[in-house]
Coordinates of C-alpha atoms and ligand atoms in Angstrom, one line a residue:
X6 CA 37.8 14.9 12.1
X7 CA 40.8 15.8 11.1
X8 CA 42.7 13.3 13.4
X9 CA 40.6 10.6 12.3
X10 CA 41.5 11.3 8.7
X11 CA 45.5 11.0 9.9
X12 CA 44.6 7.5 11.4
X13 CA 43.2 6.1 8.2
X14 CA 46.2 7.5 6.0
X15 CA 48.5 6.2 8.4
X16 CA 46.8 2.9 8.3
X17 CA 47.2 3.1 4.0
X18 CA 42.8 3.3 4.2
X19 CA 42.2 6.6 1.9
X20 CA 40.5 4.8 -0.5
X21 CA 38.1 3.6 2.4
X22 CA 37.7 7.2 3.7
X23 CA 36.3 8.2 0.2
X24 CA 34.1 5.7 -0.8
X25 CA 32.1 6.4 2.8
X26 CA 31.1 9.9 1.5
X27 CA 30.2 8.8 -1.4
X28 CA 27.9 6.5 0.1
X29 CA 25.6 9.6 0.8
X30 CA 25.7 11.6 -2.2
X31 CA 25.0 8.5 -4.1
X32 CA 21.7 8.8 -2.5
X33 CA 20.7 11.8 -2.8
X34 CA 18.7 11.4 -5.5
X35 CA 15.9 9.7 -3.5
X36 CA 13.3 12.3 -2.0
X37 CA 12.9 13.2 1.5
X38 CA 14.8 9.8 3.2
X39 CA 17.7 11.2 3.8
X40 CA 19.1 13.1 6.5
X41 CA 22.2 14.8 7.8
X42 CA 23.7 15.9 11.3
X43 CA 21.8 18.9 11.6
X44 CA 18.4 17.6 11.1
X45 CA 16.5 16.4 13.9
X46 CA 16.0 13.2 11.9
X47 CA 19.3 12.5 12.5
X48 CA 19.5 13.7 15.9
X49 CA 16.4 11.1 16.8
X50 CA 17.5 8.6 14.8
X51 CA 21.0 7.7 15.6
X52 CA 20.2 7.7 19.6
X53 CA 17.9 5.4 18.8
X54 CA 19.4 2.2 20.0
X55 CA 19.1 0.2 23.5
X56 CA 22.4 0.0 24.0
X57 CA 25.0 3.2 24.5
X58 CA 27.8 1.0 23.2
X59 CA 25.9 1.8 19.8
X60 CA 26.2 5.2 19.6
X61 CA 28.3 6.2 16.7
X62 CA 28.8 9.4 14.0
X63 CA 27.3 8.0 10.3
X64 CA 27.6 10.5 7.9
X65 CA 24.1 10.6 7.2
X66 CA 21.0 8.5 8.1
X67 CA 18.8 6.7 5.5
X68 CA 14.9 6.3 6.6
X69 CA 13.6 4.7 3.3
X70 CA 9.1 4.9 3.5
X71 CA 9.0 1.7 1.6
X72 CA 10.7 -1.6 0.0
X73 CA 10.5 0.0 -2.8
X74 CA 12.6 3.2 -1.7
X75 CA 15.3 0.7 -0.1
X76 CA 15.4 -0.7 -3.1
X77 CA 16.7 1.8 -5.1
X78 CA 18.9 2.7 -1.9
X79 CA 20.8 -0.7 -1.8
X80 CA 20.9 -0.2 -5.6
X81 CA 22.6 3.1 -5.6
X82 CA 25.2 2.2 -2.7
X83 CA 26.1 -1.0 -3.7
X84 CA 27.0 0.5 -7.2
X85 CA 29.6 3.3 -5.9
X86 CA 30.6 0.2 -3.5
X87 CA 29.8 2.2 -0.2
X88 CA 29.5 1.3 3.3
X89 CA 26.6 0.9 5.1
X90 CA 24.9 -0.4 8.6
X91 CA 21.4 -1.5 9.1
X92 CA 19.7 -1.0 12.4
X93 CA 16.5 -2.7 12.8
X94 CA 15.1 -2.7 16.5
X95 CA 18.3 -1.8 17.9
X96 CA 18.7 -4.2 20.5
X97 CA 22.0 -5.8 19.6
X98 CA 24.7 -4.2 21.9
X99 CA 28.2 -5.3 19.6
X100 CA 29.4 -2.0 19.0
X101 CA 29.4 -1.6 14.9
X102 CA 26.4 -4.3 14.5
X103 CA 24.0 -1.9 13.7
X104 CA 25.6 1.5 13.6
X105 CA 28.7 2.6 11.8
X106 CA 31.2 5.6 11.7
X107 CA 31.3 7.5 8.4
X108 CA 29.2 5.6 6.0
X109 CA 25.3 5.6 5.6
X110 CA 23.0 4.2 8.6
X111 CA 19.9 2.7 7.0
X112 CA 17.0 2.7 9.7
X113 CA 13.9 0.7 9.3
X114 CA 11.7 3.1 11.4
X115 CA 9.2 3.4 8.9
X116 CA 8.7 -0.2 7.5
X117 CA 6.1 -0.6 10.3
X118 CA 3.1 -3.0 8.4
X119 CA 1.4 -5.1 11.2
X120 CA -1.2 -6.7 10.1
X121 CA -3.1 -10.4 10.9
X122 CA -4.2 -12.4 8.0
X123 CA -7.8 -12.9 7.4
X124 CA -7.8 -16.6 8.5
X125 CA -6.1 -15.5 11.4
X126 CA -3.3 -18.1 10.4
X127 CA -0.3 -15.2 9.2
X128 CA 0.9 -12.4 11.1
X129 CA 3.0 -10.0 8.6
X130 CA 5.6 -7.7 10.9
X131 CA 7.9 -4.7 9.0
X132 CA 11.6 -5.0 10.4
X133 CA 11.1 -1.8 12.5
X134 CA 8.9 -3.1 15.1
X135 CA 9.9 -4.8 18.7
X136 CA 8.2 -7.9 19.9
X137 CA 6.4 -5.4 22.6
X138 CA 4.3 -3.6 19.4
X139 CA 3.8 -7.2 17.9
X140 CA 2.2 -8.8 20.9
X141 CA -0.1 -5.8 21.5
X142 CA -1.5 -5.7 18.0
X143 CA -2.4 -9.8 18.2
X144 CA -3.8 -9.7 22.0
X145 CA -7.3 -8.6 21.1
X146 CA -7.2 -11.5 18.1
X147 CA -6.1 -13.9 20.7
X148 CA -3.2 -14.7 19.0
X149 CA 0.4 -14.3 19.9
X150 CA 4.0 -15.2 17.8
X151 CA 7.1 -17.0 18.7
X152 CA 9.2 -14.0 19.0
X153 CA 11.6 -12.0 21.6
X154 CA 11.1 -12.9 25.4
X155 CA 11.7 -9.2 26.0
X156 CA 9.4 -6.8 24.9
X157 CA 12.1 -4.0 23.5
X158 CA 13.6 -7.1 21.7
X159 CA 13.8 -6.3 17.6
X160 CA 11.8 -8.4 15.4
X161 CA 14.5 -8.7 12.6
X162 CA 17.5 -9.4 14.7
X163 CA 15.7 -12.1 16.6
X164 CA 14.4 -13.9 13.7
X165 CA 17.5 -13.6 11.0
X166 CA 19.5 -15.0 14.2
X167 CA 17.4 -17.9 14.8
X168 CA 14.6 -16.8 17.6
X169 CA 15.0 -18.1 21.3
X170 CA 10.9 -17.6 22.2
X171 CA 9.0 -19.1 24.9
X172 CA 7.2 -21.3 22.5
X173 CA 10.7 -22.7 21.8
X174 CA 9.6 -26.2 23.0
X175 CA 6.7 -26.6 20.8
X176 CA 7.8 -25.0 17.5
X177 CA 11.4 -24.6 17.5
X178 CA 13.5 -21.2 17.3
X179 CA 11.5 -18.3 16.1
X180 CA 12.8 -18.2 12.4
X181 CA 11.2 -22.1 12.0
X182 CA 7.8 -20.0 12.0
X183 CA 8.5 -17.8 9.7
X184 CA 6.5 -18.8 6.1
X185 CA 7.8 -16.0 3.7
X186 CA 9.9 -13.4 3.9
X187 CA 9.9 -10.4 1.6
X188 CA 13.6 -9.3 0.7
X189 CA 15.9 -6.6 -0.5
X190 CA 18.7 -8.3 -2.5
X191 CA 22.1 -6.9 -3.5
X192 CA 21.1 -5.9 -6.8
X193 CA 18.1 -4.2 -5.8
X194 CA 15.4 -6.8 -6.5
X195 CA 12.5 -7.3 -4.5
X196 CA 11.7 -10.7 -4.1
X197 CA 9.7 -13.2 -1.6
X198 CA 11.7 -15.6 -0.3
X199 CA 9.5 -19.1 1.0
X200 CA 9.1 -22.8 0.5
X201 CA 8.4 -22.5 -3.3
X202 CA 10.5 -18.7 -4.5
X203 CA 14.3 -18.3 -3.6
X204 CA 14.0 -21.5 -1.6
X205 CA 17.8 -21.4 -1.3
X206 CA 17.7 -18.3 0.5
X207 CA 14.4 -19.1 2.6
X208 CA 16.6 -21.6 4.2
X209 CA 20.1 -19.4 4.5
X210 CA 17.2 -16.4 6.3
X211 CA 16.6 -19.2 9.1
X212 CA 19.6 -18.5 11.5
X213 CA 21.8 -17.5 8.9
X214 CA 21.6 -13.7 10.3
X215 CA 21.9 -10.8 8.3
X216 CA 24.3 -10.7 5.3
X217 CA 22.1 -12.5 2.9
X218 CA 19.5 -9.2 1.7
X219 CA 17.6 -6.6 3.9
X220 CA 14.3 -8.0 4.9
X221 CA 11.3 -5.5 4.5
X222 CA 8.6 -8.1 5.8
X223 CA 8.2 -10.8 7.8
X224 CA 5.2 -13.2 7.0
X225 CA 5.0 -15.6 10.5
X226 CA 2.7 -18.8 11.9
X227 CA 0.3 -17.2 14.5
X228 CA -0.1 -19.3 17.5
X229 CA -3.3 -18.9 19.5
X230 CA -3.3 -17.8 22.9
X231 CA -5.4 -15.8 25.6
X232 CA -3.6 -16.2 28.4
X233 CA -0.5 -17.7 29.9
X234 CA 0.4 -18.8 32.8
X235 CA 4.1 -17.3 34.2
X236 CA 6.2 -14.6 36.1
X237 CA 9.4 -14.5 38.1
X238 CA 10.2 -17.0 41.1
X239 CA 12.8 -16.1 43.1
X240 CA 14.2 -17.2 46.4
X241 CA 17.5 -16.2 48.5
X242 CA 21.2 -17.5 48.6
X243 CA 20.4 -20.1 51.5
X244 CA 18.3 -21.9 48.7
X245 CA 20.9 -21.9 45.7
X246 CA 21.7 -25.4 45.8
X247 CA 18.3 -26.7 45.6
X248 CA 17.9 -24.6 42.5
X249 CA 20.5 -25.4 40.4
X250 CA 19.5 -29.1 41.2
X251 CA 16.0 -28.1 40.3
X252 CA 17.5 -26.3 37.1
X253 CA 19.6 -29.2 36.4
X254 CA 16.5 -31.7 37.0
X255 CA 14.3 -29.8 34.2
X256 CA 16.9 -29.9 31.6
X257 CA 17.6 -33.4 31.5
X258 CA 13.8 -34.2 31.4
X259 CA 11.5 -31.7 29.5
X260 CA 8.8 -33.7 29.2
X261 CA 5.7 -30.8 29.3
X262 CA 6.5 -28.9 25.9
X263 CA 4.5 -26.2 26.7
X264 CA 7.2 -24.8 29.7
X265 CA 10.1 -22.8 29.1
X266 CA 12.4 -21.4 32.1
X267 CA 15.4 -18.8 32.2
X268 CA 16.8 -19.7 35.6
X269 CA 19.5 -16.9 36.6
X270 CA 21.8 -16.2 39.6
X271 CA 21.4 -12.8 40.4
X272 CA 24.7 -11.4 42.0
X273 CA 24.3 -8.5 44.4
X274 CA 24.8 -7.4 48.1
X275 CA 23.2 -10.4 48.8
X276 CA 23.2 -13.7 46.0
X277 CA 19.9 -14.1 44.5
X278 CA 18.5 -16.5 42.8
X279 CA 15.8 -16.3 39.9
X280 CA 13.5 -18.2 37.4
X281 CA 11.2 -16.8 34.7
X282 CA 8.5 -19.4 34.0
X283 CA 6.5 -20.0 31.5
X284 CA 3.6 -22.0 30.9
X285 CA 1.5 -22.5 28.1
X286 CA -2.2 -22.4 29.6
X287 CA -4.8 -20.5 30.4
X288 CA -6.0 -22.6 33.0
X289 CA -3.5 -24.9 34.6
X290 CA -0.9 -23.3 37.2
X291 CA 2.3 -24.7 39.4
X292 CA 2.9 -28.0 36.8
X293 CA 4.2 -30.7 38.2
X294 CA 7.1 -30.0 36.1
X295 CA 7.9 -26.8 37.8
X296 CA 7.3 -28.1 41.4
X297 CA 11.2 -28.5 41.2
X298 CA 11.7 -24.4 41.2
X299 CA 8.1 -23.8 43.0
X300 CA 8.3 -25.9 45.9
X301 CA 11.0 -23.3 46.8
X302 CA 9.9 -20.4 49.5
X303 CA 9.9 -17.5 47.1
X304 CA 11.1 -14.2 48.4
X305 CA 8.7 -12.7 45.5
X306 CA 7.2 -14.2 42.9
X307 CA 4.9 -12.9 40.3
X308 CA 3.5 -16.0 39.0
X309 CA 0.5 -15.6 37.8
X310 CA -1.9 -15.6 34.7
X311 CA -1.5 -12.9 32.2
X312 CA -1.1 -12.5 28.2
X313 CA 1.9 -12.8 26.4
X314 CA 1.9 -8.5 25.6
X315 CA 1.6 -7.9 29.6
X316 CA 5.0 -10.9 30.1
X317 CA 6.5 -9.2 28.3
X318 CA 6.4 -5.9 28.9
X319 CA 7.0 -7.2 32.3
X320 CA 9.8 -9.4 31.4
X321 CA 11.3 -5.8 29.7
X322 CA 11.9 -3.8 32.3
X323 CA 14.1 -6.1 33.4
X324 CA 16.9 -4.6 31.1
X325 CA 17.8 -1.2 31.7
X326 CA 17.5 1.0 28.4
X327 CA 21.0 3.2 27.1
X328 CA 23.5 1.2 29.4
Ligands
NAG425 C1 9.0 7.5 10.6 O1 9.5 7.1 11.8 C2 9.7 8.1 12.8 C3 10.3 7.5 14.0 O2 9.6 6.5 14.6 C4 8.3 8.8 13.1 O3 8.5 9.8 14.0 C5 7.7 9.2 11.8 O4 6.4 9.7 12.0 C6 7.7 8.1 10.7 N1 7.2 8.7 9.5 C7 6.3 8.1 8.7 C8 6.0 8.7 7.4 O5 5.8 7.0 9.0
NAG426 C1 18.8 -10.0 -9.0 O1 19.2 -11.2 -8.4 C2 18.2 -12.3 -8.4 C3 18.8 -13.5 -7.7 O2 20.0 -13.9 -8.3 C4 17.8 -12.6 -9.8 O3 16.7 -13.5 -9.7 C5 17.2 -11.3 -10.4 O4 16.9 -11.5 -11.8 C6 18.3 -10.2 -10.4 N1 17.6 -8.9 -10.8 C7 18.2 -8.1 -11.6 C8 17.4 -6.8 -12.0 O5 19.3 -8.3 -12.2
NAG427 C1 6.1 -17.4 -2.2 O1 6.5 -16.5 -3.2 C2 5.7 -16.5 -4.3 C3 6.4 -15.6 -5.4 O2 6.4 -14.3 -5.0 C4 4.3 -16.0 -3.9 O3 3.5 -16.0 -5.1 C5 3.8 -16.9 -2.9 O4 2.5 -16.4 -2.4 C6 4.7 -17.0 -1.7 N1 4.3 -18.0 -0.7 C7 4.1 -17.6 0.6 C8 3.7 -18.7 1.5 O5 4.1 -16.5 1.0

């Protein structure tokens, strides 16, 4: 502690060093959300990221219970000018994207609504979900969203930054799907932001990431589905060439809209080669447009029909958690 305080007075920063504190005393005020080092709140909730590089020491952790409650939050740091980090799923690995040293780390572990519209049209997701809890809520309606490929993906992350989904070719990056968002601004406001309210800010929300207000809910286009045809294809170093031309031949003509591919060389012992495909059908498998990639020998493959929850689950244990 008390080296780091020499560092910022060296570097001329005091000012900086107080307003951090202050940051949680300004919130003490607001019941039970709240917590400091020696709670176990804390102790949970600043582990709680996918990647390692994101573990940092915030003076105290704010877990607001509703928009509301963030609301007076944002209100009461931004008037003693504090610093603060917001963590959503915690999936982004830039150290300091999501987590901070000093100042207040506001969680959004308990904005959790999930809930389907009653036309089945509208899928409403709180910011402190993954894409893994949001496909296993719409499976039994049949319905699925455009969201993370990965199941431990965030939802907010994904969709402020724009939303590479495996729908991507039939309704553009995730955030194009998005109808309404509901939003924290600066000056503690609630408001919806869509076609019609705060238009100018519906827009900036759509890839503009994160600096623009704290989203609280996310109101997105459902897409029906039951199941999906896709897996992993993937084949050994002898075969390389023959997929990157197969790689190369799908880019430049993407004619089926419902595919989507993530082709990968997989460096090891031995050079590997790898595809995720997707296919939007519950009935058709190996499209032509995939013959390419398929008419490789595989050295495994788990191709096959499934729902979009069970790809991606699948697709998550591909990235190791707390590296
Ligand atoms: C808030 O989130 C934490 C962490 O997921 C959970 O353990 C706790 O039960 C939640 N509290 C409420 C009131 O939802
Ligand atoms: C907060 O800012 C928004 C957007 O500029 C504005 O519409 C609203 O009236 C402001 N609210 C308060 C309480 O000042
Ligand atoms: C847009 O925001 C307005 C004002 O809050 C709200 O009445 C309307 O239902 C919203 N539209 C959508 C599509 O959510």
């Amino acid at each position: 502690m008390r080296a780091a305080s020499t560092i910022f007075s060296l570097a001329g920063s005091v000012a900086v060093d107080a307003s951090l504190s202050t940051g949680c005393t300004a919130l003490s005020a607001i019941d039970n959300a709240v917590f400091y080092q020696d709670s176990a709140v804390y102790g949970y909730e600043a582990k709680h990221f996918w990647s390692n590089t994101e573990l940092m020491s915030p003076a105290c952790v704010f877990r607001p219970q509703s928009s509301t409650q963030l609301a007076d939050g944002i209100k009461a740091l931004v008037d003693v000018d504090a610093q603060f980090a917001v963590r959503g799923g915690g999936h982004m690995g830039i150290r300091g994207s999501n987590n901070i040293d000093n100042g207040v780390l506001i969680v959004m572990s308990n904005l959790t609504t999930l809930s389907v519209s009653e036309d089945k049209s509208t899928v409403s997701i709180g910011p402190g979900h993954t894409w893994g809890d949001v496909y296993a809520h719409l499976e039994p309606y049949g319905l699925t969203a455009a969201g993370g490929r990965l199941g431990p993906v965030g939802v907010p992350g994904l969709l402020l930054a724009g939303g590479i989904n495996f729908y991507g070719n039939q309704v553009g990056f995730g955030c194009d799907t998005v109808k309404n968002y509901e939003v924290v601004l600066a000056n503690g406001s609630i408001v919806n932001a869509n076609k019609t309210s705060h238009p100018d800010l519906f827009w900036a929300l759509k890839g503009g990431s994160s600096n623009f207000g704290i989203v609280t809910r996310f109101d997105l286009e459902a897409i029906k589905s039951t199941k999906v045809w896709a897996g992993t294809h993937t084949v050994s170093a002898q075969y390389v060439d023959r997929f990157l031309e197969a790689a190369a031949t799908y880019a430049s003509n993407i004619y089926d809209e419902k595919t989507h591919v993530v082709p990968a060389l997989v460096p090891g012992d031995e050079l590997l080669a790898s595809v995720i495909l997707f296919y939007d059908s519950e009935d058709e498998s190996y499209p032509e447009i995939f013959k390419p990639f398929t008419d490789i020998p595989a050295i495994s493959s788990t191709l096959d029909f499934k729902t979009v929850s069970e790809f991606a689950t699948e697709t998550g244990q591909m990235v190791v958690p707390g590296i």
